[in-house]
JSON list of C-alpha atoms and ligand atoms in Angstrom, two decimals:
[
{"chain": "A", "resi": 1, "resn": "MET", "atom": "CA", "xyz": [23.08, 27.24, 16.05]},
{"chain": "A", "resi": 2, "resn": "ALA", "atom": "CA", "xyz": [24.05, 24.60, 13.51]},
{"chain": "A", "resi": 3, "resn": "SER", "atom": "CA", "xyz": [25.69, 25.24, 10.15]},
{"chain": "A", "resi": 4, "resn": "GLN", "atom": "CA", "xyz": [23.59, 25.67, 7.01]},
{"chain": "A", "resi": 5, "resn": "GLU", "atom": "CA", "xyz": [24.44, 22.16, 5.83]},
{"chain": "A", "resi": 6, "resn": "ILE", "atom": "CA", "xyz": [23.19, 20.59, 9.04]},
{"chain": "A", "resi": 7, "resn": "GLU", "atom": "CA", "xyz": [20.06, 22.77, 8.99]},
{"chain": "A", "resi": 8, "resn": "ASN", "atom": "CA", "xyz": [19.40, 21.71, 5.40]},
{"chain": "A", "resi": 9, "resn": "LEU", "atom": "CA", "xyz": [19.65, 18.05, 6.32]},
{"chain": "A", "resi": 10, "resn": "ALA", "atom": "CA", "xyz": [17.32, 18.54, 9.29]},
{"chain": "A", "resi": 11, "resn": "SER", "atom": "CA", "xyz": [14.71, 20.34, 7.20]},
{"chain": "A", "resi": 12, "resn": "ALA", "atom": "CA", "xyz": [14.94, 17.70, 4.46]},
{"chain": "A", "resi": 13, "resn": "LEU", "atom": "CA", "xyz": [14.35, 14.93, 7.02]},
{"chain": "A", "resi": 14, "resn": "ALA", "atom": "CA", "xyz": [11.59, 16.89, 8.71]},
{"chain": "A", "resi": 15, "resn": "ARG", "atom": "CA", "xyz": [9.50, 16.49, 5.53]},
{"chain": "A", "resi": 16, "resn": "LEU", "atom": "CA", "xyz": [9.44, 12.68, 5.95]},
{"chain": "A", "resi": 17, "resn": "PRO", "atom": "CA", "xyz": [6.14, 11.25, 7.19]},
{"chain": "A", "resi": 18, "resn": "GLY", "atom": "CA", "xyz": [6.23, 10.63, 10.91]},
{"chain": "A", "resi": 19, "resn": "LEU", "atom": "CA", "xyz": [9.18, 12.94, 11.49]},
{"chain": "A", "resi": 20, "resn": "GLY", "atom": "CA", "xyz": [8.61, 16.50, 12.67]},
{"chain": "A", "resi": 21, "resn": "PRO", "atom": "CA", "xyz": [11.34, 19.14, 12.99]},
{"chain": "A", "resi": 22, "resn": "ARG", "atom": "CA", "xyz": [12.19, 17.93, 16.47]},
{"chain": "A", "resi": 23, "resn": "SER", "atom": "CA", "xyz": [12.64, 14.25, 15.55]},
{"chain": "A", "resi": 24, "resn": "ALA", "atom": "CA", "xyz": [14.52, 15.31, 12.42]},
{"chain": "A", "resi": 25, "resn": "ARG", "atom": "CA", "xyz": [17.05, 17.24, 14.52]},
{"chain": "A", "resi": 26, "resn": "ARG", "atom": "CA", "xyz": [17.46, 14.23, 16.78]},
{"chain": "A", "resi": 27, "resn": "ALA", "atom": "CA", "xyz": [18.01, 11.98, 13.74]},
{"chain": "A", "resi": 28, "resn": "VAL", "atom": "CA", "xyz": [20.65, 14.39, 12.38]},
{"chain": "A", "resi": 29, "resn": "LEU", "atom": "CA", "xyz": [22.41, 14.49, 15.74]},
{"chain": "A", "resi": 30, "resn": "TRP", "atom": "CA", "xyz": [22.40, 10.69, 15.87]},
{"chain": "A", "resi": 31, "resn": "LEU", "atom": "CA", "xyz": [23.82, 10.48, 12.32]},
{"chain": "A", "resi": 32, "resn": "VAL", "atom": "CA", "xyz": [26.54, 12.98, 13.17]},
{"chain": "A", "resi": 33, "resn": "LYS", "atom": "CA", "xyz": [27.49, 10.98, 16.24]},
{"chain": "A", "resi": 34, "resn": "HIS", "atom": "CA", "xyz": [27.57, 7.72, 14.25]},
{"chain": "A", "resi": 35, "resn": "ARG", "atom": "CA", "xyz": [29.03, 9.13, 11.06]},
{"chain": "A", "resi": 36, "resn": "GLU", "atom": "CA", "xyz": [31.73, 6.48, 10.91]},
{"chain": "A", "resi": 37, "resn": "THR", "atom": "CA", "xyz": [29.29, 3.60, 10.85]},
{"chain": "A", "resi": 38, "resn": "ALA", "atom": "CA", "xyz": [25.71, 4.59, 10.16]},
{"chain": "A", "resi": 39, "resn": "LEU", "atom": "CA", "xyz": [26.04, 7.71, 8.01]},
{"chain": "A", "resi": 40, "resn": "ASP", "atom": "CA", "xyz": [27.90, 6.05, 5.16]},
{"chain": "A", "resi": 41, "resn": "GLN", "atom": "CA", "xyz": [25.42, 3.17, 5.21]},
{"chain": "A", "resi": 42, "resn": "VAL", "atom": "CA", "xyz": [22.48, 5.58, 4.91]},
{"chain": "A", "resi": 43, "resn": "ILE", "atom": "CA", "xyz": [24.10, 7.52, 2.08]},
{"chain": "A", "resi": 44, "resn": "GLU", "atom": "CA", "xyz": [24.92, 4.32, 0.21]},
{"chain": "A", "resi": 45, "resn": "ALA", "atom": "CA", "xyz": [21.40, 2.89, 0.67]},
{"chain": "A", "resi": 46, "resn": "LEU", "atom": "CA", "xyz": [19.78, 6.15, -0.48]},
{"chain": "A", "resi": 47, "resn": "GLY", "atom": "CA", "xyz": [22.05, 6.34, -3.50]},
{"chain": "A", "resi": 48, "resn": "ALA", "atom": "CA", "xyz": [21.28, 2.75, -4.53]},
{"chain": "A", "resi": 49, "resn": "VAL", "atom": "CA", "xyz": [17.55, 3.34, -4.25]},
{"chain": "A", "resi": 50, "resn": "ARG", "atom": "CA", "xyz": [17.72, 6.65, -6.13]},
{"chain": "A", "resi": 51, "resn": "ASP", "atom": "CA", "xyz": [19.54, 5.01, -9.04]},
{"chain": "A", "resi": 52, "resn": "LYS", "atom": "CA", "xyz": [17.38, 1.92, -9.30]},
{"chain": "A", "resi": 53, "resn": "LEU", "atom": "CA", "xyz": [13.85, 2.83, -8.22]},
{"chain": "A", "resi": 54, "resn": "VAL", "atom": "CA", "xyz": [11.24, 1.93, -10.83]},
{"chain": "A", "resi": 55, "resn": "GLU", "atom": "CA", "xyz": [7.49, 1.38, -10.99]},
{"chain": "A", "resi": 56, "resn": "CYS", "atom": "CA", "xyz": [6.42, -2.15, -11.87]},
{"chain": "A", "resi": 57, "resn": "HIS", "atom": "CA", "xyz": [4.57, -2.02, -15.22]},
{"chain": "A", "resi": 58, "resn": "THR", "atom": "CA", "xyz": [2.42, -4.97, -14.21]},
{"chain": "A", "resi": 59, "resn": "CYS", "atom": "CA", "xyz": [1.18, -4.09, -10.73]},
{"chain": "A", "resi": 60, "resn": "GLY", "atom": "CA", "xyz": [2.34, -0.54, -9.96]},
{"chain": "A", "resi": 61, "resn": "ASN", "atom": "CA", "xyz": [4.53, -1.56, -7.02]},
{"chain": "A", "resi": 62, "resn": "VAL", "atom": "CA", "xyz": [7.71, 0.44, -6.44]},
{"chain": "A", "resi": 63, "resn": "ASP", "atom": "CA", "xyz": [10.86, -1.67, -6.53]},
{"chain": "A", "resi": 64, "resn": "THR", "atom": "CA", "xyz": [14.36, -1.70, -7.93]},
{"chain": "A", "resi": 65, "resn": "ARG", "atom": "CA", "xyz": [13.31, -4.00, -10.77]},
{"chain": "A", "resi": 66, "resn": "ASN", "atom": "CA", "xyz": [10.55, -4.21, -13.35]},
{"chain": "A", "resi": 67, "resn": "PRO", "atom": "CA", "xyz": [8.61, -6.53, -13.13]},
{"chain": "A", "resi": 68, "resn": "CYS", "atom": "CA", "xyz": [8.88, -6.14, -9.36]},
{"chain": "A", "resi": 69, "resn": "SER", "atom": "CA", "xyz": [10.10, -8.92, -7.04]},
{"chain": "A", "resi": 70, "resn": "ILE", "atom": "CA", "xyz": [6.52, -9.97, -6.31]},
{"chain": "A", "resi": 71, "resn": "CYS", "atom": "CA", "xyz": [5.40, -10.18, -9.95]},
{"chain": "A", "resi": 72, "resn": "ALA", "atom": "CA", "xyz": [8.63, -11.96, -10.89]},
{"chain": "A", "resi": 73, "resn": "ASP", "atom": "CA", "xyz": [8.25, -14.56, -8.14]},
{"chain": "A", "resi": 74, "resn": "SER", "atom": "CA", "xyz": [7.05, -17.74, -9.86]},
{"chain": "A", "resi": 75, "resn": "LYS", "atom": "CA", "xyz": [6.17, -19.31, -6.51]},
{"chain": "A", "resi": 76, "resn": "ARG", "atom": "CA", "xyz": [3.36, -16.83, -5.98]},
{"chain": "A", "resi": 77, "resn": "ASP", "atom": "CA", "xyz": [-0.19, -17.70, -6.89]},
{"chain": "A", "resi": 78, "resn": "GLN", "atom": "CA", "xyz": [-0.88, -16.38, -10.40]},
{"chain": "A", "resi": 79, "resn": "LYS", "atom": "CA", "xyz": [-4.60, -16.87, -10.01]},
{"chain": "A", "resi": 80, "resn": "SER", "atom": "CA", "xyz": [-5.41, -14.17, -7.48]},
{"chain": "A", "resi": 81, "resn": "ILE", "atom": "CA", "xyz": [-4.89, -10.44, -7.58]},
{"chain": "A", "resi": 82, "resn": "CYS", "atom": "CA", "xyz": [-5.27, -8.22, -4.54]},
{"chain": "A", "resi": 83, "resn": "VAL", "atom": "CA", "xyz": [-6.23, -4.66, -5.45]},
{"chain": "A", "resi": 84, "resn": "VAL", "atom": "CA", "xyz": [-5.00, -1.85, -3.16]},
{"chain": "A", "resi": 85, "resn": "GLU", "atom": "CA", "xyz": [-5.20, 1.94, -3.22]},
{"chain": "A", "resi": 86, "resn": "ASP", "atom": "CA", "xyz": [-1.53, 2.70, -2.69]},
{"chain": "A", "resi": 87, "resn": "VAL", "atom": "CA", "xyz": [1.91, 1.13, -2.62]},
{"chain": "A", "resi": 88, "resn": "ALA", "atom": "CA", "xyz": [1.97, 1.58, 1.17]},
{"chain": "A", "resi": 89, "resn": "ASP", "atom": "CA", "xyz": [-1.10, -0.73, 1.42]},
{"chain": "A", "resi": 90, "resn": "LEU", "atom": "CA", "xyz": [0.65, -3.33, -0.74]},
{"chain": "A", "resi": 91, "resn": "TRP", "atom": "CA", "xyz": [3.71, -3.26, 1.50]},
{"chain": "A", "resi": 92, "resn": "ALA", "atom": "CA", "xyz": [1.58, -3.46, 4.64]},
{"chain": "A", "resi": 93, "resn": "LEU", "atom": "CA", "xyz": [-0.34, -6.48, 3.34]},
{"chain": "A", "resi": 94, "resn": "ASP", "atom": "CA", "xyz": [2.76, -8.20, 2.08]},
{"chain": "A", "resi": 95, "resn": "ARG", "atom": "CA", "xyz": [4.55, -7.73, 5.40]},
{"chain": "A", "resi": 96, "resn": "ALA", "atom": "CA", "xyz": [1.77, -9.79, 6.98]},
{"chain": "A", "resi": 97, "resn": "ARG", "atom": "CA", "xyz": [2.81, -12.63, 4.61]},
{"chain": "A", "resi": 98, "resn": "LEU", "atom": "CA", "xyz": [-0.71, -14.01, 4.44]},
{"chain": "A", "resi": 99, "resn": "PHE", "atom": "CA", "xyz": [-1.57, -13.25, 0.85]},
{"chain": "A", "resi": 100, "resn": "THR", "atom": "CA", "xyz": [0.31, -15.42, -1.63]},
{"chain": "A", "resi": 101, "resn": "GLY", "atom": "CA", "xyz": [-1.03, -13.96, -4.86]},
{"chain": "A", "resi": 102, "resn": "ARG", "atom": "CA", "xyz": [-0.10, -10.78, -6.70]},
{"chain": "A", "resi": 103, "resn": "TYR", "atom": "CA", "xyz": [-1.17, -7.21, -6.31]},
{"chain": "A", "resi": 104, "resn": "HIS", "atom": "CA", "xyz": [-2.54, -4.31, -8.27]},
{"chain": "A", "resi": 105, "resn": "VAL", "atom": "CA", "xyz": [-2.00, -0.72, -7.17]},
{"chain": "A", "resi": 106, "resn": "LEU", "atom": "CA", "xyz": [-4.75, 1.70, -8.21]},
{"chain": "A", "resi": 107, "resn": "GLY", "atom": "CA", "xyz": [-2.85, 4.85, -7.38]},
{"chain": "A", "resi": 108, "resn": "GLY", "atom": "CA", "xyz": [-5.60, 6.35, -5.25]},
{"chain": "A", "resi": 109, "resn": "LYS", "atom": "CA", "xyz": [-9.35, 6.12, -4.82]},
{"chain": "A", "resi": 110, "resn": "LEU", "atom": "CA", "xyz": [-12.38, 7.57, -6.55]},
{"chain": "A", "resi": 111, "resn": "SER", "atom": "CA", "xyz": [-13.26, 10.96, -5.08]},
{"chain": "A", "resi": 112, "resn": "ALA", "atom": "CA", "xyz": [-15.79, 13.46, -6.27]},
{"chain": "A", "resi": 113, "resn": "LEU", "atom": "CA", "xyz": [-14.34, 15.97, -3.82]},
{"chain": "A", "resi": 114, "resn": "ASP", "atom": "CA", "xyz": [-10.79, 15.72, -5.14]},
{"chain": "A", "resi": 115, "resn": "GLY", "atom": "CA", "xyz": [-11.92, 15.20, -8.74]},
{"chain": "A", "resi": 116, "resn": "VAL", "atom": "CA", "xyz": [-10.46, 11.68, -9.01]},
{"chain": "A", "resi": 117, "resn": "ARG", "atom": "CA", "xyz": [-12.25, 9.82, -11.83]},
{"chain": "A", "resi": 118, "resn": "PRO", "atom": "CA", "xyz": [-12.02, 6.17, -12.87]},
{"chain": "A", "resi": 119, "resn": "GLU", "atom": "CA", "xyz": [-9.66, 7.06, -15.72]},
{"chain": "A", "resi": 120, "resn": "ASP", "atom": "CA", "xyz": [-7.25, 8.64, -13.21]},
{"chain": "A", "resi": 121, "resn": "LEU", "atom": "CA", "xyz": [-6.75, 5.26, -11.55]},
{"chain": "A", "resi": 122, "resn": "ALA", "atom": "CA", "xyz": [-5.21, 2.04, -12.91]},
{"chain": "A", "resi": 123, "resn": "ILE", "atom": "CA", "xyz": [-8.66, 0.41, -13.31]},
{"chain": "A", "resi": 124, "resn": "ASP", "atom": "CA", "xyz": [-8.54, -0.25, -17.06]},
{"chain": "A", "resi": 125, "resn": "HIS", "atom": "CA", "xyz": [-5.12, -1.75, -16.52]},
{"chain": "A", "resi": 126, "resn": "LEU", "atom": "CA", "xyz": [-6.60, -4.11, -13.90]},
{"chain": "A", "resi": 127, "resn": "LEU", "atom": "CA", "xyz": [-9.39, -5.10, -16.29]},
{"chain": "A", "resi": 128, "resn": "GLY", "atom": "CA", "xyz": [-6.72, -5.81, -18.90]},
{"chain": "A", "resi": 129, "resn": "ARG", "atom": "CA", "xyz": [-4.87, -8.10, -16.52]},
{"chain": "A", "resi": 130, "resn": "VAL", "atom": "CA", "xyz": [-8.07, -10.02, -15.72]},
{"chain": "A", "resi": 131, "resn": "GLU", "atom": "CA", "xyz": [-9.03, -10.16, -19.38]},
{"chain": "A", "resi": 132, "resn": "GLN", "atom": "CA", "xyz": [-5.74, -11.88, -20.22]},
{"chain": "A", "resi": 133, "resn": "GLY", "atom": "CA", "xyz": [-7.09, -14.86, -18.32]},
{"chain": "A", "resi": 134, "resn": "GLY", "atom": "CA", "xyz": [-5.68, -17.13, -15.66]},
{"chain": "A", "resi": 135, "resn": "VAL", "atom": "CA", "xyz": [-7.17, -15.08, -12.81]},
{"chain": "A", "resi": 136, "resn": "ASP", "atom": "CA", "xyz": [-9.70, -16.79, -10.53]},
{"chain": "A", "resi": 137, "resn": "GLU", "atom": "CA", "xyz": [-10.09, -14.26, -7.76]},
{"chain": "A", "resi": 138, "resn": "VAL", "atom": "CA", "xyz": [-9.81, -10.50, -7.31]},
{"chain": "A", "resi": 139, "resn": "VAL", "atom": "CA", "xyz": [-9.54, -9.36, -3.68]},
{"chain": "A", "resi": 140, "resn": "LEU", "atom": "CA", "xyz": [-10.64, -5.76, -3.21]},
{"chain": "A", "resi": 141, "resn": "ALA", "atom": "CA", "xyz": [-8.55, -4.45, -0.33]},
{"chain": "A", "resi": 142, "resn": "MET", "atom": "CA", "xyz": [-9.67, -0.85, -0.30]},
{"chain": "A", "resi": 143, "resn": "ASN", "atom": "CA", "xyz": [-9.62, 1.23, 2.86]},
{"chain": "A", "resi": 144, "resn": "ALA", "atom": "CA", "xyz": [-12.75, 1.09, 5.03]},
{"chain": "A", "resi": 145, "resn": "THR", "atom": "CA", "xyz": [-13.63, 4.68, 4.13]},
{"chain": "A", "resi": 146, "resn": "LEU", "atom": "CA", "xyz": [-16.60, 5.92, 2.12]},
{"chain": "A", "resi": 147, "resn": "GLU", "atom": "CA", "xyz": [-14.39, 6.65, -0.87]},
{"chain": "A", "resi": 148, "resn": "GLY", "atom": "CA", "xyz": [-12.55, 3.34, -0.54]},
{"chain": "A", "resi": 149, "resn": "GLN", "atom": "CA", "xyz": [-15.84, 1.44, -0.54]},
{"chain": "A", "resi": 150, "resn": "THR", "atom": "CA", "xyz": [-17.22, 3.47, -3.45]},
{"chain": "A", "resi": 151, "resn": "THR", "atom": "CA", "xyz": [-14.10, 2.53, -5.38]},
{"chain": "A", "resi": 152, "resn": "ALA", "atom": "CA", "xyz": [-14.50, -1.15, -4.47]},
{"chain": "A", "resi": 153, "resn": "HIS", "atom": "CA", "xyz": [-18.13, -1.20, -5.63]},
{"chain": "A", "resi": 154, "resn": "TYR", "atom": "CA", "xyz": [-17.22, 0.54, -8.89]},
{"chain": "A", "resi": 155, "resn": "ILE", "atom": "CA", "xyz": [-14.46, -1.97, -9.62]},
{"chain": "A", "resi": 156, "resn": "ALA", "atom": "CA", "xyz": [-16.73, -4.91, -8.70]},
{"chain": "A", "resi": 157, "resn": "GLU", "atom": "CA", "xyz": [-19.27, -3.67, -11.24]},
{"chain": "A", "resi": 158, "resn": "ARG", "atom": "CA", "xyz": [-16.65, -3.33, -13.96]},
{"chain": "A", "resi": 159, "resn": "LEU", "atom": "CA", "xyz": [-15.34, -6.86, -13.19]},
{"chain": "A", "resi": 160, "resn": "ASP", "atom": "CA", "xyz": [-18.81, -8.35, -13.40]},
{"chain": "A", "resi": 161, "resn": "GLN", "atom": "CA", "xyz": [-18.29, -9.23, -17.08]},
{"chain": "A", "resi": 162, "resn": "PHE", "atom": "CA", "xyz": [-15.43, -11.62, -16.25]},
{"chain": "A", "resi": 163, "resn": "PRO", "atom": "CA", "xyz": [-15.75, -15.11, -14.75]},
{"chain": "A", "resi": 164, "resn": "VAL", "atom": "CA", "xyz": [-13.80, -14.23, -11.57]},
{"chain": "A", "resi": 165, "resn": "ARG", "atom": "CA", "xyz": [-14.65, -14.44, -7.90]},
{"chain": "A", "resi": 166, "resn": "ILE", "atom": "CA", "xyz": [-14.69, -10.97, -6.35]},
{"chain": "A", "resi": 167, "resn": "THR", "atom": "CA", "xyz": [-13.99, -10.81, -2.63]},
{"chain": "A", "resi": 168, "resn": "GLN", "atom": "CA", "xyz": [-13.43, -8.02, -0.16]},
{"chain": "A", "resi": 169, "resn": "LEU", "atom": "CA", "xyz": [-11.49, -7.74, 3.09]},
{"chain": "A", "resi": 170, "resn": "ALA", "atom": "CA", "xyz": [-13.71, -8.21, 6.14]},
{"chain": "A", "resi": 171, "resn": "HIS", "atom": "CA", "xyz": [-14.30, -5.12, 8.24]},
{"chain": "A", "resi": 172, "resn": "GLY", "atom": "CA", "xyz": [-14.83, -5.38, 11.93]},
{"chain": "A", "resi": 173, "resn": "LEU", "atom": "CA", "xyz": [-13.12, -5.84, 15.24]},
{"chain": "A", "resi": 174, "resn": "PRO", "atom": "CA", "xyz": [-9.42, -5.03, 15.37]},
{"chain": "A", "resi": 175, "resn": "VAL", "atom": "CA", "xyz": [-7.25, -7.70, 17.02]},
{"chain": "A", "resi": 176, "resn": "GLY", "atom": "CA", "xyz": [-7.08, -6.90, 20.72]},
{"chain": "A", "resi": 177, "resn": "GLY", "atom": "CA", "xyz": [-9.92, -4.40, 20.36]},
{"chain": "A", "resi": 178, "resn": "GLU", "atom": "CA", "xyz": [-12.45, -4.02, 23.14]},
{"chain": "A", "resi": 179, "resn": "LEU", "atom": "CA", "xyz": [-16.08, -3.54, 22.14]},
{"chain": "A", "resi": 180, "resn": "ASP", "atom": "CA", "xyz": [-16.41, -0.71, 24.61]},
{"chain": "A", "resi": 181, "resn": "TYR", "atom": "CA", "xyz": [-13.93, 1.47, 22.74]},
{"chain": "A", "resi": 182, "resn": "LEU", "atom": "CA", "xyz": [-15.10, 0.90, 19.20]},
{"chain": "A", "resi": 183, "resn": "ASP", "atom": "CA", "xyz": [-17.08, 3.40, 17.16]},
{"chain": "A", "resi": 184, "resn": "GLU", "atom": "CA", "xyz": [-20.57, 2.46, 16.00]},
{"chain": "A", "resi": 185, "resn": "GLY", "atom": "CA", "xyz": [-19.53, 2.09, 12.34]},
{"chain": "A", "resi": 186, "resn": "THR", "atom": "CA", "xyz": [-16.91, -0.55, 13.20]},
{"chain": "A", "resi": 187, "resn": "LEU", "atom": "CA", "xyz": [-19.29, -2.38, 15.50]},
{"chain": "A", "resi": 188, "resn": "ALA", "atom": "CA", "xyz": [-22.03, -2.38, 12.86]},
{"chain": "A", "resi": 189, "resn": "GLN", "atom": "CA", "xyz": [-19.60, -3.78, 10.28]},
{"chain": "A", "resi": 190, "resn": "ALA", "atom": "CA", "xyz": [-18.41, -6.49, 12.70]},
{"chain": "A", "resi": 191, "resn": "LEU", "atom": "CA", "xyz": [-22.01, -7.49, 13.43]},
{"chain": "A", "resi": 192, "resn": "ARG", "atom": "CA", "xyz": [-22.89, -7.61, 9.74]},
{"chain": "A", "resi": 193, "resn": "ALA", "atom": "CA", "xyz": [-19.83, -9.75, 8.98]},
{"chain": "A", "resi": 194, "resn": "ARG", "atom": "CA", "xyz": [-20.57, -12.23, 11.81]},
{"chain": "A", "resi": 195, "resn": "ARG", "atom": "CA", "xyz": [-20.00, -15.89, 11.01]},
{"chain": "A", "resi": 196, "resn": "PRO", "atom": "CA", "xyz": [-20.76, -19.25, 12.59]},
{"chain": "A", "resi": 197, "resn": "LEU", "atom": "CA", "xyz": [-18.37, -20.29, 15.34]},
{"chain": "A", "resi": 198, "resn": "SER", "atom": "CA", "xyz": [-17.81, -23.83, 14.13]},
{"chain": "B", "resi": 201, "resn": "LIG", "atom": "ZN1", "xyz": [4.73, -5.97, -9.82]}
]
């Protein structure tokens, strides 16, 4: 039996995505063992983030500054905006370091089931950014789900009034994926998005 304080820490950590109660207890044990080195570092990092975390007013990214580091980076391409559902998607795409433009976080996806309407998402804000001018391309990087694609189509329709190129991420074979193991939806998408080899 651990003390109440240790139990509290374990149950707080257990709420983190990817950590269940068991992994949380292991993390606590590790922190206790390394309290001299790692524990202070974690506390310090958490404190710094808690004090400084803000939402970027331009793109909706979460950072310690507003505008965020991406929006404030003058080396990034001002002409293209990549639209994502959530901050996690932005971070995932940016980790890949392939997209050099800026982002726009919608804050979710359209969903009749969950009652999410266009006005609940940052769609008007996106239109405002495009309307300001200087944007050539809008990349719709929604998830390959029914709701994600409905959202992408809706946004494409709303953007139709502006002279911008609207593109979408290709759907298809995952890198290292074997045809044998793929579901029919993924295979159909890959076949539809086929392109010449040379
Ligand atoms: Zn930003």
